[in-house]
CSV table of C-alpha atoms and ligand atoms in Angstrom, one decimal:
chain,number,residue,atom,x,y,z
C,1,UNK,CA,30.9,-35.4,-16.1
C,2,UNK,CA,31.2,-32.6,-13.2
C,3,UNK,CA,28.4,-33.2,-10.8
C,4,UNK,CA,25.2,-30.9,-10.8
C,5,UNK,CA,26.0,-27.8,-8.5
C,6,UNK,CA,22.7,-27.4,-5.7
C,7,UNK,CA,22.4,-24.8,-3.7
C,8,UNK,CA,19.4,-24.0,-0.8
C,9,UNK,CA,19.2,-20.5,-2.7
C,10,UNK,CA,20.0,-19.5,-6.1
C,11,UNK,CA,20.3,-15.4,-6.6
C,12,UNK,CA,20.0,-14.1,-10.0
C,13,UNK,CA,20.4,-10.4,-10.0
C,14,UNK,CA,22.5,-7.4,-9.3
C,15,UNK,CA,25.7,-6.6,-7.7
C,16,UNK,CA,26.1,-3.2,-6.5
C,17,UNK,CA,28.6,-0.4,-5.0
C,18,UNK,CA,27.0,1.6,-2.7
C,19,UNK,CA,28.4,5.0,-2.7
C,20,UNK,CA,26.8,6.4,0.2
C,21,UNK,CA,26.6,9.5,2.5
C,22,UNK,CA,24.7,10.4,5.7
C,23,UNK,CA,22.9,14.2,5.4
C,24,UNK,CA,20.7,16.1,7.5
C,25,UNK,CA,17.9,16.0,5.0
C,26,UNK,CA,18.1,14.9,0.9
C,27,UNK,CA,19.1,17.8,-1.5
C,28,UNK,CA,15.8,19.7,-2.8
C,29,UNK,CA,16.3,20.0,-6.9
C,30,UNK,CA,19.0,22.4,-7.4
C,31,UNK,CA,20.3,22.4,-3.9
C,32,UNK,CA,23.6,21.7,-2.4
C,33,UNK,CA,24.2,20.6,0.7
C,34,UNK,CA,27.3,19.0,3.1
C,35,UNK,CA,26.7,15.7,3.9
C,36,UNK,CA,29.1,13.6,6.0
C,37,UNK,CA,32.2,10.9,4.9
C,38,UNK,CA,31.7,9.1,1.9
C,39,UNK,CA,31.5,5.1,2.6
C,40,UNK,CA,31.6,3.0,-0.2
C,41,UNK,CA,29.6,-0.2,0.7
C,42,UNK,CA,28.9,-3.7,-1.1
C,43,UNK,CA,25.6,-3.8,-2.2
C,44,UNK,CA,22.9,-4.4,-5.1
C,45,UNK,CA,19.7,-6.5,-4.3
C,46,UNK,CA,21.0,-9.3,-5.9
C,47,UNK,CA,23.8,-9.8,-3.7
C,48,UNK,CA,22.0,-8.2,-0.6
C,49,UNK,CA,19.3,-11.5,-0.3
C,50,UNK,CA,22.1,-13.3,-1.3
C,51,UNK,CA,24.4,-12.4,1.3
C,52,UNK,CA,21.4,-11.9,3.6
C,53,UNK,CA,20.3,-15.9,2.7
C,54,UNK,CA,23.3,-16.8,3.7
C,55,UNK,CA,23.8,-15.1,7.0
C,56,UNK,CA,20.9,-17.4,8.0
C,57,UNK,CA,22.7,-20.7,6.8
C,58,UNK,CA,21.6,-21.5,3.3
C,59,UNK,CA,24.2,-22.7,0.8
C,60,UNK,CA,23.8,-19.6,-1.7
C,61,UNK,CA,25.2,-19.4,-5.3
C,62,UNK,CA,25.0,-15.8,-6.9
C,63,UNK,CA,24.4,-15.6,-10.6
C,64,UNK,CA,25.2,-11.4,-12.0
C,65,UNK,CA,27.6,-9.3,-14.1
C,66,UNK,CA,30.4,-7.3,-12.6
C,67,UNK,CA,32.6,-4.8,-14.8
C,68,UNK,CA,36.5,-5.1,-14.8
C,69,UNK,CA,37.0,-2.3,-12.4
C,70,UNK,CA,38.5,-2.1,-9.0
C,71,UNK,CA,34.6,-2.6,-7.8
C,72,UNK,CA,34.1,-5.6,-9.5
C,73,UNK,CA,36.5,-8.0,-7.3
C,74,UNK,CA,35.4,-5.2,-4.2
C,75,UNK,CA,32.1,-7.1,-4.4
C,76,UNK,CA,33.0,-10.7,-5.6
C,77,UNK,CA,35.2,-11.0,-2.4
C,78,UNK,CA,32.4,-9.8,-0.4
C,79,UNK,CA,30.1,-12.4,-1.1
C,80,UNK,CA,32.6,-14.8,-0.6
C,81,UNK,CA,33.6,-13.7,2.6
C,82,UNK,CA,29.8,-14.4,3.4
C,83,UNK,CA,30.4,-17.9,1.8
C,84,UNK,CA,28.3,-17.1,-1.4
C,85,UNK,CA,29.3,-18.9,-4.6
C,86,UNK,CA,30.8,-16.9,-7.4
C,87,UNK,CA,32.5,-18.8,-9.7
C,88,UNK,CA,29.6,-17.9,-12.5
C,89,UNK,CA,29.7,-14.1,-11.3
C,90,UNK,CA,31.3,-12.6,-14.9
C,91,UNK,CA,33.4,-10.2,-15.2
C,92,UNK,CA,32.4,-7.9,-18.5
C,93,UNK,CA,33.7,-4.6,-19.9
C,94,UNK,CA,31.0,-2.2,-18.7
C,95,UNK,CA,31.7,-0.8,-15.6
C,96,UNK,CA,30.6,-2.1,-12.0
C,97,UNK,CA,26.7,-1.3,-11.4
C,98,UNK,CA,26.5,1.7,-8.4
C,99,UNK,CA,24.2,3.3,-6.4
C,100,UNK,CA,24.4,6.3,-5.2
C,101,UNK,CA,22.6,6.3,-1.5
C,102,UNK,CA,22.1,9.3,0.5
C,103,UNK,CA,20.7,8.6,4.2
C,104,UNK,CA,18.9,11.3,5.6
C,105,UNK,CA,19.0,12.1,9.9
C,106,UNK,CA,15.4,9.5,10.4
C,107,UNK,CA,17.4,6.6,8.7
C,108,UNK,CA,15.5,6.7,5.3
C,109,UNK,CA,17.1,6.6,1.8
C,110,UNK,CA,17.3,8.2,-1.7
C,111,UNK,CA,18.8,5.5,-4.4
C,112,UNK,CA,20.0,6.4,-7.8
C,113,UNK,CA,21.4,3.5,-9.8
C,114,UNK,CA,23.9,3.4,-12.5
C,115,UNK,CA,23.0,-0.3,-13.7
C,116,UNK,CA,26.4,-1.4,-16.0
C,117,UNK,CA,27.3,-4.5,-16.4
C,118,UNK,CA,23.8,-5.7,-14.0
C,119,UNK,CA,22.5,-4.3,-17.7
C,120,UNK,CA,24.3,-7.7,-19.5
C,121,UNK,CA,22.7,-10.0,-17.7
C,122,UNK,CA,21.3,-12.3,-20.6
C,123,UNK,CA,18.7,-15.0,-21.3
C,124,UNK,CA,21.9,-16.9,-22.6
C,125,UNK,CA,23.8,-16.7,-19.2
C,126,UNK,CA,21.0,-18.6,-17.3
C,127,UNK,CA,20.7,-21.0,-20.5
C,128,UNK,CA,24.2,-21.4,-20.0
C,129,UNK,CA,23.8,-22.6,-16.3
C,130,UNK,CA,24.1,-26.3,-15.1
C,131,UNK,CA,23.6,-25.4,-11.2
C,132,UNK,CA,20.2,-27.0,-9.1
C,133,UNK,CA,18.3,-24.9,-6.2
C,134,UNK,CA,15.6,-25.0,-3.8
C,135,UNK,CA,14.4,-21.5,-4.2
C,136,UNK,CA,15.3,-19.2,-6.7
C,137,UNK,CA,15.4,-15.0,-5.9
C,138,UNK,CA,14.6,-12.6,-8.3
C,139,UNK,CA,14.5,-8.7,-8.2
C,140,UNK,CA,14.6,-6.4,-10.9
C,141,UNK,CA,18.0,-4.8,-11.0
C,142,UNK,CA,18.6,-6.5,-14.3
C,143,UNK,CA,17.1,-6.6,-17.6
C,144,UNK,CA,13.3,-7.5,-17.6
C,145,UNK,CA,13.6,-10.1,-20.5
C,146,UNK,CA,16.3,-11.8,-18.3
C,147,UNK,CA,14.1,-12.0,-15.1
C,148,UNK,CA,11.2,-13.3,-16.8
C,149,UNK,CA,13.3,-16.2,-18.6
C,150,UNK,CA,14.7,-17.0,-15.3
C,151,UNK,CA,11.3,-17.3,-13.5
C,152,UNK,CA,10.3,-19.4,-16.4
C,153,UNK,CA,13.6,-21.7,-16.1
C,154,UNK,CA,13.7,-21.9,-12.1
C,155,UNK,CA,9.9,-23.4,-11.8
C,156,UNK,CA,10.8,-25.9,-14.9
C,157,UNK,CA,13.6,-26.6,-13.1
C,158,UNK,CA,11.3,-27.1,-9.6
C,159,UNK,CA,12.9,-24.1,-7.7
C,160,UNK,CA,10.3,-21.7,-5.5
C,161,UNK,CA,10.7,-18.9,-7.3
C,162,UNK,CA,10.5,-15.4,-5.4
C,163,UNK,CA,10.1,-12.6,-7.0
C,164,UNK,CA,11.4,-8.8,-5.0
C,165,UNK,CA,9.6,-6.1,-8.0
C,166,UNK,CA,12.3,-3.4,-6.9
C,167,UNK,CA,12.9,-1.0,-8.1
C,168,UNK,CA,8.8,-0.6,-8.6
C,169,UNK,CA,7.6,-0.7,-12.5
C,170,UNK,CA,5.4,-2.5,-14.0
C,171,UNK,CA,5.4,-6.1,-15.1
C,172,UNK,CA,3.4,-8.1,-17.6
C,173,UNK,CA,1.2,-10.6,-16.3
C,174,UNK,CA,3.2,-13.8,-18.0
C,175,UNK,CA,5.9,-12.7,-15.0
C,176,UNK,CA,3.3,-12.4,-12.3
C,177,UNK,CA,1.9,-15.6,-12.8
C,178,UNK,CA,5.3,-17.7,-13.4
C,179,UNK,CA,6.3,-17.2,-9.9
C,180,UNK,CA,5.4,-18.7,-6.3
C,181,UNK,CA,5.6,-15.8,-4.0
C,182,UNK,CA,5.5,-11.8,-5.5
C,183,UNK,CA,7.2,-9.9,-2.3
C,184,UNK,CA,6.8,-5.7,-3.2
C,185,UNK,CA,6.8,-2.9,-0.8
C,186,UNK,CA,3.8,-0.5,-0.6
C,187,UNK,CA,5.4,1.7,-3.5
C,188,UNK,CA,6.4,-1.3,-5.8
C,189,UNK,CA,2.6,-2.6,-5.3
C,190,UNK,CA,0.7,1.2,-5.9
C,191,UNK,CA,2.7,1.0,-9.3
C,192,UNK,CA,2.1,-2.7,-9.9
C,193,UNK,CA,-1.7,-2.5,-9.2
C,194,UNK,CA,-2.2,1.7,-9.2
C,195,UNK,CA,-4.1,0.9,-5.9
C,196,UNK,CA,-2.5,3.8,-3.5
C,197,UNK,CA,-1.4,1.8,-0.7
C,198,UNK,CA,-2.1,3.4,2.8
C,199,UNK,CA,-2.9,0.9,5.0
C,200,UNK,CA,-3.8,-3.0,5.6
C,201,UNK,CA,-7.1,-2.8,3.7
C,202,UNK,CA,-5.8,-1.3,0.6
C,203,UNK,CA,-2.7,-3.1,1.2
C,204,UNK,CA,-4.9,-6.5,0.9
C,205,UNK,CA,-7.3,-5.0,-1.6
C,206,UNK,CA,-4.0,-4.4,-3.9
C,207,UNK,CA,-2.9,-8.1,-3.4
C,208,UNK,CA,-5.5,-9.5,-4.6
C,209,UNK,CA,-5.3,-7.9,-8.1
C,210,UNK,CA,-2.2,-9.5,-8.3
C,211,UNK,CA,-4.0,-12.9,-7.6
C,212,UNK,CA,-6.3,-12.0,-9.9
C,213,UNK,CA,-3.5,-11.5,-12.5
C,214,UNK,CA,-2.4,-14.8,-11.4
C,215,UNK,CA,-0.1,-14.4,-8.3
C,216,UNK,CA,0.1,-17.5,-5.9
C,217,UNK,CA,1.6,-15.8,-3.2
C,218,UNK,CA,1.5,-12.3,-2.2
C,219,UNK,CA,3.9,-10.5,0.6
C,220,UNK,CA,3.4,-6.6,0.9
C,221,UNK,CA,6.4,-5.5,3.4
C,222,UNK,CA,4.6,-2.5,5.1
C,223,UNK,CA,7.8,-1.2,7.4
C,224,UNK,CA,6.7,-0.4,10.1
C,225,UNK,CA,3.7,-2.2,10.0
C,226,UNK,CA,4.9,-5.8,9.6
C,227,UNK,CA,3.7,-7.7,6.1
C,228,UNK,CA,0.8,-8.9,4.7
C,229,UNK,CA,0.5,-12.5,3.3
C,230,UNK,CA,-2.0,-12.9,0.9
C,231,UNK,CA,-3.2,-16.1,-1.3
C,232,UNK,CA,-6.4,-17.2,-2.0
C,233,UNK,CA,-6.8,-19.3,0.8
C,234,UNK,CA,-5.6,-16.9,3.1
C,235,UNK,CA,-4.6,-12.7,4.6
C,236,UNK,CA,-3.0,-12.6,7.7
C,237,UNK,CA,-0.6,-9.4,9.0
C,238,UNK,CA,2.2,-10.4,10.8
C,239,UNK,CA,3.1,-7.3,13.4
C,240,UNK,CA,6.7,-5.6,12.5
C,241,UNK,CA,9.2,-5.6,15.5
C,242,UNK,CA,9.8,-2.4,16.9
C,243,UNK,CA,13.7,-0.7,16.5
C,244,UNK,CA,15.2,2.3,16.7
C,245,UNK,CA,15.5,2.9,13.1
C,246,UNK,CA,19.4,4.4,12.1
C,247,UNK,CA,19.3,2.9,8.2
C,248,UNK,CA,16.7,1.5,6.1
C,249,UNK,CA,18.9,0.1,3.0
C,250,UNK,CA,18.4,-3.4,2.4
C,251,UNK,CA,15.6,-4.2,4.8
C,252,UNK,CA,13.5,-5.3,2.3
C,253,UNK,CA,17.1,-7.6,1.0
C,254,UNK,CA,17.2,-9.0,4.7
C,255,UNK,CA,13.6,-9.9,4.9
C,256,UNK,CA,13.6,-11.8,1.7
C,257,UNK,CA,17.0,-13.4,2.1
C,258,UNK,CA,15.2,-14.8,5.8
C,259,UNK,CA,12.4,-15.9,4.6
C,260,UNK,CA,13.7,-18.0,1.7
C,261,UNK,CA,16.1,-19.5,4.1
C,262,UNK,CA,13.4,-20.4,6.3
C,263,UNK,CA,11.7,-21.9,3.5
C,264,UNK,CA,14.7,-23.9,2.7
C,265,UNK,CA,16.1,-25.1,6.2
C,266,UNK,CA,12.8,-25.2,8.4
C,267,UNK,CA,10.4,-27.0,6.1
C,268,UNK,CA,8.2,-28.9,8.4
C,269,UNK,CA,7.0,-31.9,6.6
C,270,UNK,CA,4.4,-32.7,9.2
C,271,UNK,CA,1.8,-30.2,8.6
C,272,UNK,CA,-1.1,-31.0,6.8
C,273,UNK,CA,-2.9,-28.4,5.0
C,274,UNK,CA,0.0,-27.8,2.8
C,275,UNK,CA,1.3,-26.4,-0.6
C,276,UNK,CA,2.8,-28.9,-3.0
C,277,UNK,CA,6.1,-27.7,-4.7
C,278,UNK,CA,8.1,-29.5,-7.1
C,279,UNK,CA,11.0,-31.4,-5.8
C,280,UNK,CA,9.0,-32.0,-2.6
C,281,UNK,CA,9.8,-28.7,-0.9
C,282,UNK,CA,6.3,-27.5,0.7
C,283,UNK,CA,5.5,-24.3,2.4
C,284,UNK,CA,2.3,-24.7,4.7
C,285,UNK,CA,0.1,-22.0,5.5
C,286,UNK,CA,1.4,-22.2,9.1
C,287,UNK,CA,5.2,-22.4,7.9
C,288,UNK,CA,4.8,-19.1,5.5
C,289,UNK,CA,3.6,-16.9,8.4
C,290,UNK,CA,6.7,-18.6,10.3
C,291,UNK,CA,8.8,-17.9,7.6
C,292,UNK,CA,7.4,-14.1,7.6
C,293,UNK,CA,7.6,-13.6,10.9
C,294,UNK,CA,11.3,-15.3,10.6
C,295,UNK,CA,11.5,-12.1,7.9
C,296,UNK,CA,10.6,-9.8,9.6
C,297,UNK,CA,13.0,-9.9,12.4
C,298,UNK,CA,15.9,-9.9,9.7
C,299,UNK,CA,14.5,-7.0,8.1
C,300,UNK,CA,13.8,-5.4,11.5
C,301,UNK,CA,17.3,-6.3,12.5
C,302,UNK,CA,19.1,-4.6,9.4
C,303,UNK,CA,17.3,-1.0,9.9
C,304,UNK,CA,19.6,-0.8,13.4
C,305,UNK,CA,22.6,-1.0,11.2
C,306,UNK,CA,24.2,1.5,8.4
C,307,UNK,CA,24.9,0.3,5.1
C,308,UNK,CA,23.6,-2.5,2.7
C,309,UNK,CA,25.2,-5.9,3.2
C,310,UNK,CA,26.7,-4.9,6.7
C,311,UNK,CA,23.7,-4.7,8.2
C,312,UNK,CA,22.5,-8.0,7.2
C,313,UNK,CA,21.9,-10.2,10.6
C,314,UNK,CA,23.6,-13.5,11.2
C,315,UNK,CA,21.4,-16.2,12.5
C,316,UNK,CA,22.8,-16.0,15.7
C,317,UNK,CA,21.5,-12.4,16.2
C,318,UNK,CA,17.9,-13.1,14.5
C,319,UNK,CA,17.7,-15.8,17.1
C,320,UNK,CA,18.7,-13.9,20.0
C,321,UNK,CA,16.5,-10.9,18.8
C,322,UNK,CA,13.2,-13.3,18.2
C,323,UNK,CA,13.9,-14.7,22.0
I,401,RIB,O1,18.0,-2.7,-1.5
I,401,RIB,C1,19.1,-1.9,-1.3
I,401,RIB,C2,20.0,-1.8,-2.5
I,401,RIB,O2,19.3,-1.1,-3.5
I,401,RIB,C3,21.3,-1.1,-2.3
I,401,RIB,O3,22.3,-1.9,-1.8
I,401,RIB,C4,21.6,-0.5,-3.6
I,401,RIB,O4,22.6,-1.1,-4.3
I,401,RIB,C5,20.3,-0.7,-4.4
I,401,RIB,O5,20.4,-1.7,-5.3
């Protein structure tokens, strides 16, 4: 029998191309206007924490749908040129999922997706998996059934399962309370809670509806404002880094990719007051504000760059950065 595969971080999720040009401002409705060169980019927020997990040293597997187009193998040799596992990345005939990005001159970004074949990602492709992880990253690029079978089969199966709510909708509870750490933006969390997030305190008043719907963990990124890590036992704002900002796609990918490789490689078994996981992975209350001020310098790092996945920092450069 072929050995178990493991992995430090297991992605489930969506593969993207980017299709993406820079413009002064985005189009109002029914305007046109000239932007510059098209760049066609490999993205999705699957792949993103995937790639940006592995930038940081974890042994990453990617788990996603890819159509039978010329973007398909675009994106499957992209991850592997980051050392991510694709042999159970499938190609289907839908066609590759896309985004279509424009940047505007302060760095920020308008996303429309075309999902395809991240739209066939089934309950019967996890059931169908025989792989073993320490943490397991979810987003919601894929269909909601599938995401919420996969939380449910990554905690049976012992994996920290972190759950990225983008793009922001609502979730049922049974999702919320299956996984270990809910990390949304200040958008994803107004629609999650319908608490308009503004600042810290409604940032941290928001949270805790989500414990309350039974979240263990909760991570509000807050740009340029750092993060917020709430649980019951604790709130504490880690301070963002400052940057000159050129483009905000896939911060929120590099944050989450570092911090579930910090989980995996800088568990520090010698602190008390900690969290039990299965599998005897634990996540102090110490190590998670490590591990989100780890983040937080990935995500930090990845604004200074264009494009998705190019932007993702290597360890090297979050290390350098940090010191
Ligand atoms: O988080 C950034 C990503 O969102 C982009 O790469 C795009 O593909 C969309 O999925």
């Amino acid at each position: 029998m072929p050995d178990i595969l493991k992995y430090d971080v297991l992605v489930i999720g969506s593969l993207n191309a980017d299709l993406v040009v820079r413009a002064p401002h985005f189009p109002k409705p029914g305007e046109t206007i000239s932007g510059d060169d098209l760049h066609i980019i490999p993205g999705g927020k699957g792949a993103n924490q995937a790639v940006a997990a592995a930038r940081q040293g974890a042994n990453v597997a990617m788990i996603g749908r890819v159509g039978k187009d010329s973007f398909g193998p675009f994106l499957v040799e992209s991850l592997k040129s980051d050392h991510v596992n694709t042999s159970q990345v499938l190609a289907d005939e839908s066609a590759t999922g896309t985004a279509i990005i424009v940047v505007d001159s302060s760095g920020q970004n308008s996303i429309v997706l075309s999902a395809g074949a991240n739209g066939n990602v089934s309950v019967q492709d996890i059931n169908e998996l025989d792989v073993e992880a320490k943490v397991l990253l979810l987003q919601l690029e894929i269909p909601l059934e599938t995401v919420i079978h996969a939380a449910k089969w990554g905690k049976q199966k012992g994996m920290i399962v972190i759950l990225n709510p983008a793009p922001a909708r609502e979730l049922p509870d049974e999702l919320i309370a299956s996984v270990d750490y809910i990390v949304p933006n200040e958008t994803e969390l107004n629609l999650l809670t319908g608490i308009p997030v503004t600042d810290i305190f409604s940032a941290e008043q928001a949270a805790r509806i989500l414990l309350a719907r039974g979240a263990k963990n909760v991570i509000v990124t807050l740009g340029s404002r750092g993060a917020l890590l709430v649980s019951d036992e604790q709130a504490v704002q880690v301070d963002a880094y400052k940057v000159d900002v050129v483009d905000t796609t896939a911060a929120g990918d590099a944050f989450i990719g570092g911090f579930a490789s910090y989980l995996t490689l800088e568990s520090d078994s010698s602190l008390s007051d900690v969290q039990q996981h299965p599998q005897g992975t634990r996540a102090s209350a110490l190590q998670m504000i490590n591990a989100v001020k780890y983040a937080n310098a990935c995500g930090a790092l990845a604004v200074t760059k264009f494009g998705a996945q190019p932007s993702l920092p290597t360890k090297e450069e979050v290390e350098k950065f940090i010191s």
